[in-house]
Amino acid sequence: QVQLVESGGGSVQAGGSLRLSCAASGGTISMSPMTWFRQAPGKEREGVACIFNDGSIISSDPAKGRFTISKDNAKNTLYLQMNSLKPEDTAMYYCATGAARGTAGWWFRPSAYSYWGQGTQVTVSS
């Protein structure tokens, strides 16, 4: 059973930066695609960035140019470096793994993932 624990969230002003971490146990992240999702109040959960087994990355349009996903296989930890934060980035951020590959876009489909962390809150004030 894979367990994921996110950390690093907090409150920042617009333009600031945060680095989220997702520590995995019970499985190795080097063998699994891992994805950051976020969910704002009243909105659906949306994919932010995904890193595949081979290290290739897909980022959502809002994340491109501002957020960077990475992983440290030795530490079994996933990261999300978020720069130039905007108020609209305010959300609970989750990491996920254990995806069942499917049709195009599966990497940002929450239903594709079996394992989730508890989330870490990011609040950006203007």
Short mmCIF file of N, CA and C in Angstrom, two decimals:
data_model
loop_
_atom_site.label_atom_id
_atom_site.label_comp_id
_atom_site.label_asym_id
_atom_site.label_seq_id
_atom_site.Cartn_x
_atom_site.Cartn_y
_atom_site.Cartn_z
N GLN A 1 0.84 -1.19 0.00
CA GLN A 1 0.00 0.00 0.00
C GLN A 1 0.89 1.25 0.00
N VAL A 2 0.72 2.06 -1.02
CA VAL A 2 1.50 3.30 -1.13
C VAL A 2 0.87 4.37 -0.27
N GLN A 3 1.69 5.07 0.46
CA GLN A 3 1.23 6.22 1.23
C GLN A 3 1.97 7.46 0.76
N LEU A 4 1.23 8.56 0.63
CA LEU A 4 1.78 9.82 0.16
C LEU A 4 1.49 10.90 1.19
N VAL A 5 2.51 11.70 1.50
CA VAL A 5 2.34 12.77 2.48
C VAL A 5 2.89 14.06 1.89
N GLU A 6 1.99 15.02 1.67
CA GLU A 6 2.40 16.32 1.13
C GLU A 6 2.79 17.28 2.25
N SER A 7 3.66 18.22 1.90
CA SER A 7 4.03 19.28 2.82
C SER A 7 4.51 20.48 2.02
N GLY A 8 4.70 21.60 2.69
CA GLY A 8 5.25 22.77 2.04
C GLY A 8 4.25 23.86 1.69
N GLY A 9 2.97 23.59 1.90
CA GLY A 9 1.98 24.62 1.62
C GLY A 9 2.07 25.77 2.61
N GLY A 10 1.33 26.83 2.33
CA GLY A 10 1.32 27.97 3.22
C GLY A 10 0.65 29.15 2.58
N SER A 11 0.81 30.31 3.21
CA SER A 11 0.23 31.54 2.72
C SER A 11 1.34 32.46 2.23
N VAL A 12 1.18 32.95 1.01
CA VAL A 12 2.16 33.85 0.43
C VAL A 12 1.44 34.97 -0.30
N GLN A 13 2.16 36.01 -0.57
CA GLN A 13 1.61 37.10 -1.38
C GLN A 13 1.82 36.80 -2.86
N ALA A 14 1.03 37.43 -3.67
CA ALA A 14 1.16 37.26 -5.11
C ALA A 14 2.58 37.60 -5.54
N GLY A 15 3.09 36.76 -6.44
CA GLY A 15 4.46 36.92 -6.89
C GLY A 15 5.46 36.09 -6.11
N GLY A 16 5.03 35.52 -5.00
CA GLY A 16 5.91 34.72 -4.17
C GLY A 16 6.08 33.31 -4.68
N SER A 17 6.82 32.52 -3.91
CA SER A 17 7.14 31.15 -4.31
C SER A 17 6.90 30.19 -3.15
N LEU A 18 6.60 28.95 -3.51
CA LEU A 18 6.50 27.86 -2.55
C LEU A 18 7.04 26.61 -3.21
N ARG A 19 7.55 25.71 -2.38
CA ARG A 19 7.98 24.41 -2.88
C ARG A 19 7.24 23.33 -2.12
N LEU A 20 6.42 22.59 -2.82
CA LEU A 20 5.68 21.49 -2.23
C LEU A 20 6.48 20.20 -2.34
N SER A 21 6.32 19.36 -1.34
CA SER A 21 6.95 18.04 -1.34
C SER A 21 5.89 16.97 -1.14
N CYS A 22 6.17 15.80 -1.68
CA CYS A 22 5.28 14.66 -1.52
C CYS A 22 6.18 13.45 -1.24
N ALA A 23 6.19 13.00 0.02
CA ALA A 23 7.01 11.87 0.40
C ALA A 23 6.21 10.58 0.25
N ALA A 24 6.79 9.62 -0.46
CA ALA A 24 6.10 8.36 -0.72
C ALA A 24 6.71 7.24 0.11
N SER A 25 5.87 6.34 0.56
CA SER A 25 6.33 5.14 1.25
C SER A 25 5.48 3.96 0.80
N GLY A 26 6.03 2.76 0.94
CA GLY A 26 5.28 1.59 0.53
C GLY A 26 5.38 1.30 -0.96
N GLY A 27 6.16 2.07 -1.67
CA GLY A 27 6.33 1.87 -3.10
C GLY A 27 7.40 2.80 -3.60
N THR A 28 7.91 2.57 -4.80
CA THR A 28 8.98 3.40 -5.31
C THR A 28 8.45 4.32 -6.41
N ILE A 29 8.73 5.59 -6.27
CA ILE A 29 8.18 6.55 -7.22
C ILE A 29 8.88 6.48 -8.57
N SER A 30 10.04 5.82 -8.63
CA SER A 30 10.76 5.75 -9.89
C SER A 30 10.01 4.91 -10.92
N MET A 31 9.11 4.06 -10.46
CA MET A 31 8.41 3.15 -11.36
C MET A 31 7.02 3.63 -11.73
N SER A 32 6.61 4.78 -11.19
CA SER A 32 5.23 5.19 -11.40
C SER A 32 5.14 6.63 -11.86
N PRO A 33 4.23 6.92 -12.80
CA PRO A 33 3.95 8.33 -13.06
C PRO A 33 3.40 8.98 -11.79
N MET A 34 3.78 10.21 -11.55
CA MET A 34 3.28 10.91 -10.38
C MET A 34 2.79 12.30 -10.81
N THR A 35 1.72 12.72 -10.22
CA THR A 35 1.04 13.93 -10.67
C THR A 35 0.65 14.80 -9.49
N TRP A 36 0.75 16.10 -9.69
CA TRP A 36 0.20 17.08 -8.75
C TRP A 36 -1.16 17.52 -9.27
N PHE A 37 -2.13 17.52 -8.40
CA PHE A 37 -3.46 18.05 -8.67
C PHE A 37 -3.73 19.19 -7.69
N ARG A 38 -4.74 19.97 -8.00
CA ARG A 38 -5.20 20.98 -7.06
C ARG A 38 -6.71 21.11 -7.15
N GLN A 39 -7.28 21.56 -6.05
CA GLN A 39 -8.73 21.75 -6.01
C GLN A 39 -9.04 22.98 -5.20
N ALA A 40 -9.66 23.94 -5.87
CA ALA A 40 -10.10 25.17 -5.22
C ALA A 40 -11.53 24.97 -4.74
N PRO A 41 -11.96 25.73 -3.73
CA PRO A 41 -13.33 25.59 -3.22
C PRO A 41 -14.36 25.77 -4.33
N GLY A 42 -15.27 24.82 -4.43
CA GLY A 42 -16.33 24.91 -5.41
C GLY A 42 -15.94 24.52 -6.82
N LYS A 43 -14.71 24.08 -6.99
CA LYS A 43 -14.23 23.71 -8.32
C LYS A 43 -13.81 22.24 -8.34
N GLU A 44 -13.73 21.71 -9.55
CA GLU A 44 -13.29 20.33 -9.71
C GLU A 44 -11.77 20.23 -9.51
N ARG A 45 -11.35 19.03 -9.14
CA ARG A 45 -9.91 18.79 -9.01
C ARG A 45 -9.30 18.82 -10.40
N GLU A 46 -8.17 19.49 -10.54
CA GLU A 46 -7.54 19.62 -11.85
C GLU A 46 -6.07 19.25 -11.76
N GLY A 47 -5.56 18.68 -12.85
CA GLY A 47 -4.16 18.31 -12.92
C GLY A 47 -3.29 19.54 -13.10
N VAL A 48 -2.15 19.52 -12.45
CA VAL A 48 -1.20 20.63 -12.52
C VAL A 48 0.03 20.21 -13.34
N ALA A 49 0.64 19.12 -12.95
CA ALA A 49 1.83 18.63 -13.65
C ALA A 49 2.01 17.16 -13.35
N CYS A 50 2.52 16.45 -14.35
CA CYS A 50 2.75 15.01 -14.24
C CYS A 50 4.17 14.71 -14.68
N ILE A 51 4.83 13.83 -13.94
CA ILE A 51 6.16 13.37 -14.33
C ILE A 51 6.10 11.85 -14.50
N PHE A 52 6.55 11.38 -15.66
CA PHE A 52 6.46 9.98 -16.00
C PHE A 52 7.71 9.22 -15.57
N ASN A 53 7.63 7.91 -15.74
CA ASN A 53 8.73 7.04 -15.31
C ASN A 53 10.05 7.44 -15.96
N ASP A 54 10.00 7.88 -17.20
CA ASP A 54 11.23 8.22 -17.92
C ASP A 54 11.69 9.65 -17.67
N GLY A 55 10.97 10.35 -16.79
CA GLY A 55 11.35 11.72 -16.46
C GLY A 55 10.68 12.78 -17.33
N SER A 56 9.95 12.36 -18.34
CA SER A 56 9.25 13.34 -19.16
C SER A 56 8.12 13.97 -18.36
N ILE A 57 7.75 15.18 -18.76
CA ILE A 57 6.82 16.00 -17.97
C ILE A 57 5.72 16.57 -18.84
N ILE A 58 4.53 16.60 -18.29
CA ILE A 58 3.42 17.33 -18.90
C ILE A 58 2.91 18.32 -17.86
N SER A 59 2.75 19.59 -18.27
CA SER A 59 2.24 20.62 -17.37
C SER A 59 0.95 21.20 -17.93
N SER A 60 0.07 21.58 -17.03
CA SER A 60 -1.16 22.24 -17.46
C SER A 60 -0.83 23.65 -17.93
N ASP A 61 -1.74 24.24 -18.67
CA ASP A 61 -1.49 25.59 -19.17
C ASP A 61 -1.23 26.59 -18.04
N PRO A 62 -2.02 26.57 -16.95
CA PRO A 62 -1.75 27.54 -15.87
C PRO A 62 -0.37 27.35 -15.22
N ALA A 63 0.17 26.14 -15.31
CA ALA A 63 1.44 25.85 -14.65
C ALA A 63 2.66 26.16 -15.52
N LYS A 64 2.45 26.17 -16.81
CA LYS A 64 3.58 26.34 -17.72
C LYS A 64 4.30 27.66 -17.49
N GLY A 65 5.61 27.56 -17.38
CA GLY A 65 6.43 28.75 -17.19
C GLY A 65 6.54 29.22 -15.76
N ARG A 66 5.71 28.65 -14.85
CA ARG A 66 5.75 29.08 -13.45
C ARG A 66 6.01 27.94 -12.48
N PHE A 67 5.48 26.76 -12.78
CA PHE A 67 5.62 25.62 -11.88
C PHE A 67 6.54 24.59 -12.50
N THR A 68 7.33 23.93 -11.65
CA THR A 68 8.23 22.88 -12.12
C THR A 68 8.07 21.65 -11.25
N ILE A 69 7.74 20.54 -11.89
CA ILE A 69 7.63 19.27 -11.18
C ILE A 69 8.95 18.54 -11.30
N SER A 70 9.34 17.87 -10.22
CA SER A 70 10.57 17.09 -10.23
C SER A 70 10.46 15.98 -9.20
N LYS A 71 11.39 15.05 -9.24
CA LYS A 71 11.38 13.98 -8.25
C LYS A 71 12.80 13.58 -7.92
N ASP A 72 12.97 13.09 -6.71
CA ASP A 72 14.24 12.56 -6.25
C ASP A 72 13.99 11.08 -5.94
N ASN A 73 14.40 10.22 -6.85
CA ASN A 73 14.12 8.80 -6.67
C ASN A 73 14.82 8.24 -5.43
N ALA A 74 15.99 8.75 -5.12
CA ALA A 74 16.72 8.26 -3.95
C ALA A 74 15.97 8.57 -2.66
N LYS A 75 15.29 9.71 -2.63
CA LYS A 75 14.53 10.11 -1.45
C LYS A 75 13.06 9.71 -1.55
N ASN A 76 12.70 9.12 -2.71
CA ASN A 76 11.30 8.74 -2.92
C ASN A 76 10.35 9.92 -2.69
N THR A 77 10.75 11.06 -3.22
CA THR A 77 10.01 12.30 -2.97
C THR A 77 9.75 13.04 -4.27
N LEU A 78 8.53 13.54 -4.39
CA LEU A 78 8.09 14.35 -5.52
C LEU A 78 8.04 15.81 -5.08
N TYR A 79 8.36 16.72 -5.98
CA TYR A 79 8.35 18.15 -5.65
C TYR A 79 7.53 18.94 -6.66
N LEU A 80 7.08 20.10 -6.23
CA LEU A 80 6.48 21.07 -7.13
C LEU A 80 6.98 22.45 -6.71
N GLN A 81 7.86 23.01 -7.52
CA GLN A 81 8.34 24.37 -7.30
C GLN A 81 7.39 25.34 -7.97
N MET A 82 6.82 26.22 -7.19
CA MET A 82 5.83 27.16 -7.71
C MET A 82 6.35 28.58 -7.56
N ASN A 83 6.52 29.25 -8.68
CA ASN A 83 7.00 30.63 -8.69
C ASN A 83 5.93 31.55 -9.26
N SER A 84 6.11 32.84 -9.05
CA SER A 84 5.17 33.84 -9.58
C SER A 84 3.73 33.47 -9.26
N LEU A 85 3.48 33.14 -8.02
CA LEU A 85 2.16 32.68 -7.61
C LEU A 85 1.12 33.78 -7.76
N LYS A 86 -0.09 33.36 -8.11
CA LYS A 86 -1.21 34.27 -8.31
C LYS A 86 -2.34 33.88 -7.36
N PRO A 87 -3.23 34.81 -7.04
CA PRO A 87 -4.37 34.47 -6.18
C PRO A 87 -5.18 33.28 -6.71
N GLU A 88 -5.26 33.15 -8.02
CA GLU A 88 -6.01 32.03 -8.59
C GLU A 88 -5.33 30.68 -8.42
N ASP A 89 -4.11 30.68 -7.90
CA ASP A 89 -3.44 29.41 -7.57
C ASP A 89 -3.86 28.89 -6.20
N THR A 90 -4.64 29.68 -5.48
CA THR A 90 -5.11 29.25 -4.16
C THR A 90 -5.95 27.98 -4.29
N ALA A 91 -5.53 26.95 -3.57
CA ALA A 91 -6.20 25.65 -3.65
C ALA A 91 -5.54 24.67 -2.69
N MET A 92 -6.19 23.53 -2.51
CA MET A 92 -5.55 22.41 -1.84
C MET A 92 -4.79 21.65 -2.92
N TYR A 93 -3.54 21.34 -2.65
CA TYR A 93 -2.71 20.65 -3.62
C TYR A 93 -2.48 19.21 -3.15
N TYR A 94 -2.65 18.29 -4.09
CA TYR A 94 -2.53 16.86 -3.81
C TYR A 94 -1.52 16.22 -4.75
N CYS A 95 -0.81 15.22 -4.25
CA CYS A 95 -0.03 14.38 -5.14
C CYS A 95 -0.73 13.03 -5.28
N ALA A 96 -0.51 12.40 -6.41
CA ALA A 96 -1.19 11.14 -6.70
C ALA A 96 -0.29 10.23 -7.52
N THR A 97 -0.51 8.93 -7.37
CA THR A 97 0.22 7.95 -8.15
C THR A 97 -0.63 6.69 -8.29
N GLY A 98 -0.08 5.69 -8.95
CA GLY A 98 -0.85 4.47 -9.15
C GLY A 98 -1.88 4.61 -10.24
N ALA A 99 -1.48 5.25 -11.34
CA ALA A 99 -2.44 5.55 -12.39
C ALA A 99 -2.66 4.36 -13.32
N ALA A 100 -3.89 4.22 -13.76
CA ALA A 100 -4.24 3.27 -14.80
C ALA A 100 -4.29 4.05 -16.11
N ARG A 101 -3.35 3.76 -16.98
CA ARG A 101 -3.30 4.50 -18.24
C ARG A 101 -4.55 4.25 -19.06
N GLY A 102 -5.01 5.30 -19.71
CA GLY A 102 -6.23 5.17 -20.50
C GLY A 102 -6.16 6.00 -21.75
N THR A 103 -7.26 6.59 -22.09
CA THR A 103 -7.33 7.41 -23.29
C THR A 103 -6.56 8.71 -23.09
N ALA A 104 -6.37 9.44 -24.15
CA ALA A 104 -5.59 10.67 -24.12
C ALA A 104 -6.06 11.57 -22.98
N GLY A 105 -5.07 12.08 -22.26
CA GLY A 105 -5.38 12.97 -21.16
C GLY A 105 -5.53 12.26 -19.83
N TRP A 106 -5.27 10.95 -19.81
CA TRP A 106 -5.47 10.18 -18.57
C TRP A 106 -4.62 10.74 -17.44
N TRP A 107 -3.50 11.32 -17.78
CA TRP A 107 -2.57 11.77 -16.73
C TRP A 107 -3.16 12.87 -15.87
N PHE A 108 -4.13 13.58 -16.33
CA PHE A 108 -4.78 14.64 -15.56
C PHE A 108 -6.21 14.28 -15.18
N ARG A 109 -6.51 12.99 -15.24
CA ARG A 109 -7.85 12.52 -14.89
C ARG A 109 -7.81 11.94 -13.48
N PRO A 110 -8.40 12.59 -12.49
CA PRO A 110 -8.32 12.11 -11.10
C PRO A 110 -8.75 10.65 -10.93
N SER A 111 -9.73 10.23 -11.70
CA SER A 111 -10.24 8.87 -11.55
C SER A 111 -9.23 7.81 -11.95
N ALA A 112 -8.17 8.21 -12.63
CA ALA A 112 -7.15 7.25 -13.08
C ALA A 112 -6.20 6.84 -11.96
N TYR A 113 -6.21 7.57 -10.84
CA TYR A 113 -5.21 7.38 -9.80
C TYR A 113 -5.78 6.63 -8.61
N SER A 114 -4.93 5.74 -8.07
CA SER A 114 -5.36 4.92 -6.93
C SER A 114 -4.91 5.48 -5.59
N TYR A 115 -3.80 6.17 -5.58
CA TYR A 115 -3.21 6.61 -4.32
C TYR A 115 -3.10 8.12 -4.28
N TRP A 116 -3.54 8.68 -3.15
CA TRP A 116 -3.57 10.13 -2.97
C TRP A 116 -3.02 10.50 -1.59
N GLY A 117 -2.41 11.68 -1.54
CA GLY A 117 -2.05 12.22 -0.26
C GLY A 117 -3.22 12.97 0.35
N GLN A 118 -3.00 13.53 1.53
CA GLN A 118 -4.07 14.23 2.24
C GLN A 118 -4.21 15.68 1.79
N GLY A 119 -3.22 16.17 1.08
CA GLY A 119 -3.27 17.52 0.56
C GLY A 119 -2.53 18.52 1.44
N THR A 120 -2.11 19.60 0.81
CA THR A 120 -1.49 20.72 1.51
C THR A 120 -2.06 22.01 0.95
N GLN A 121 -2.46 22.92 1.81
CA GLN A 121 -3.16 24.14 1.40
C GLN A 121 -2.18 25.22 0.95
N VAL A 122 -2.48 25.80 -0.19
CA VAL A 122 -1.74 26.95 -0.69
C VAL A 122 -2.70 28.12 -0.81
N THR A 123 -2.35 29.22 -0.18
CA THR A 123 -3.18 30.42 -0.21
C THR A 123 -2.33 31.58 -0.69
N VAL A 124 -2.78 32.24 -1.75
CA VAL A 124 -2.04 33.35 -2.34
C VAL A 124 -2.90 34.60 -2.22
N SER A 125 -2.39 35.60 -1.57
CA SER A 125 -3.13 36.84 -1.38
C SER A 125 -2.63 37.91 -2.34
N SER A 126 -3.54 38.79 -2.71
CA SER A 126 -3.18 39.85 -3.67
C SER A 126 -2.62 41.07 -2.97
#
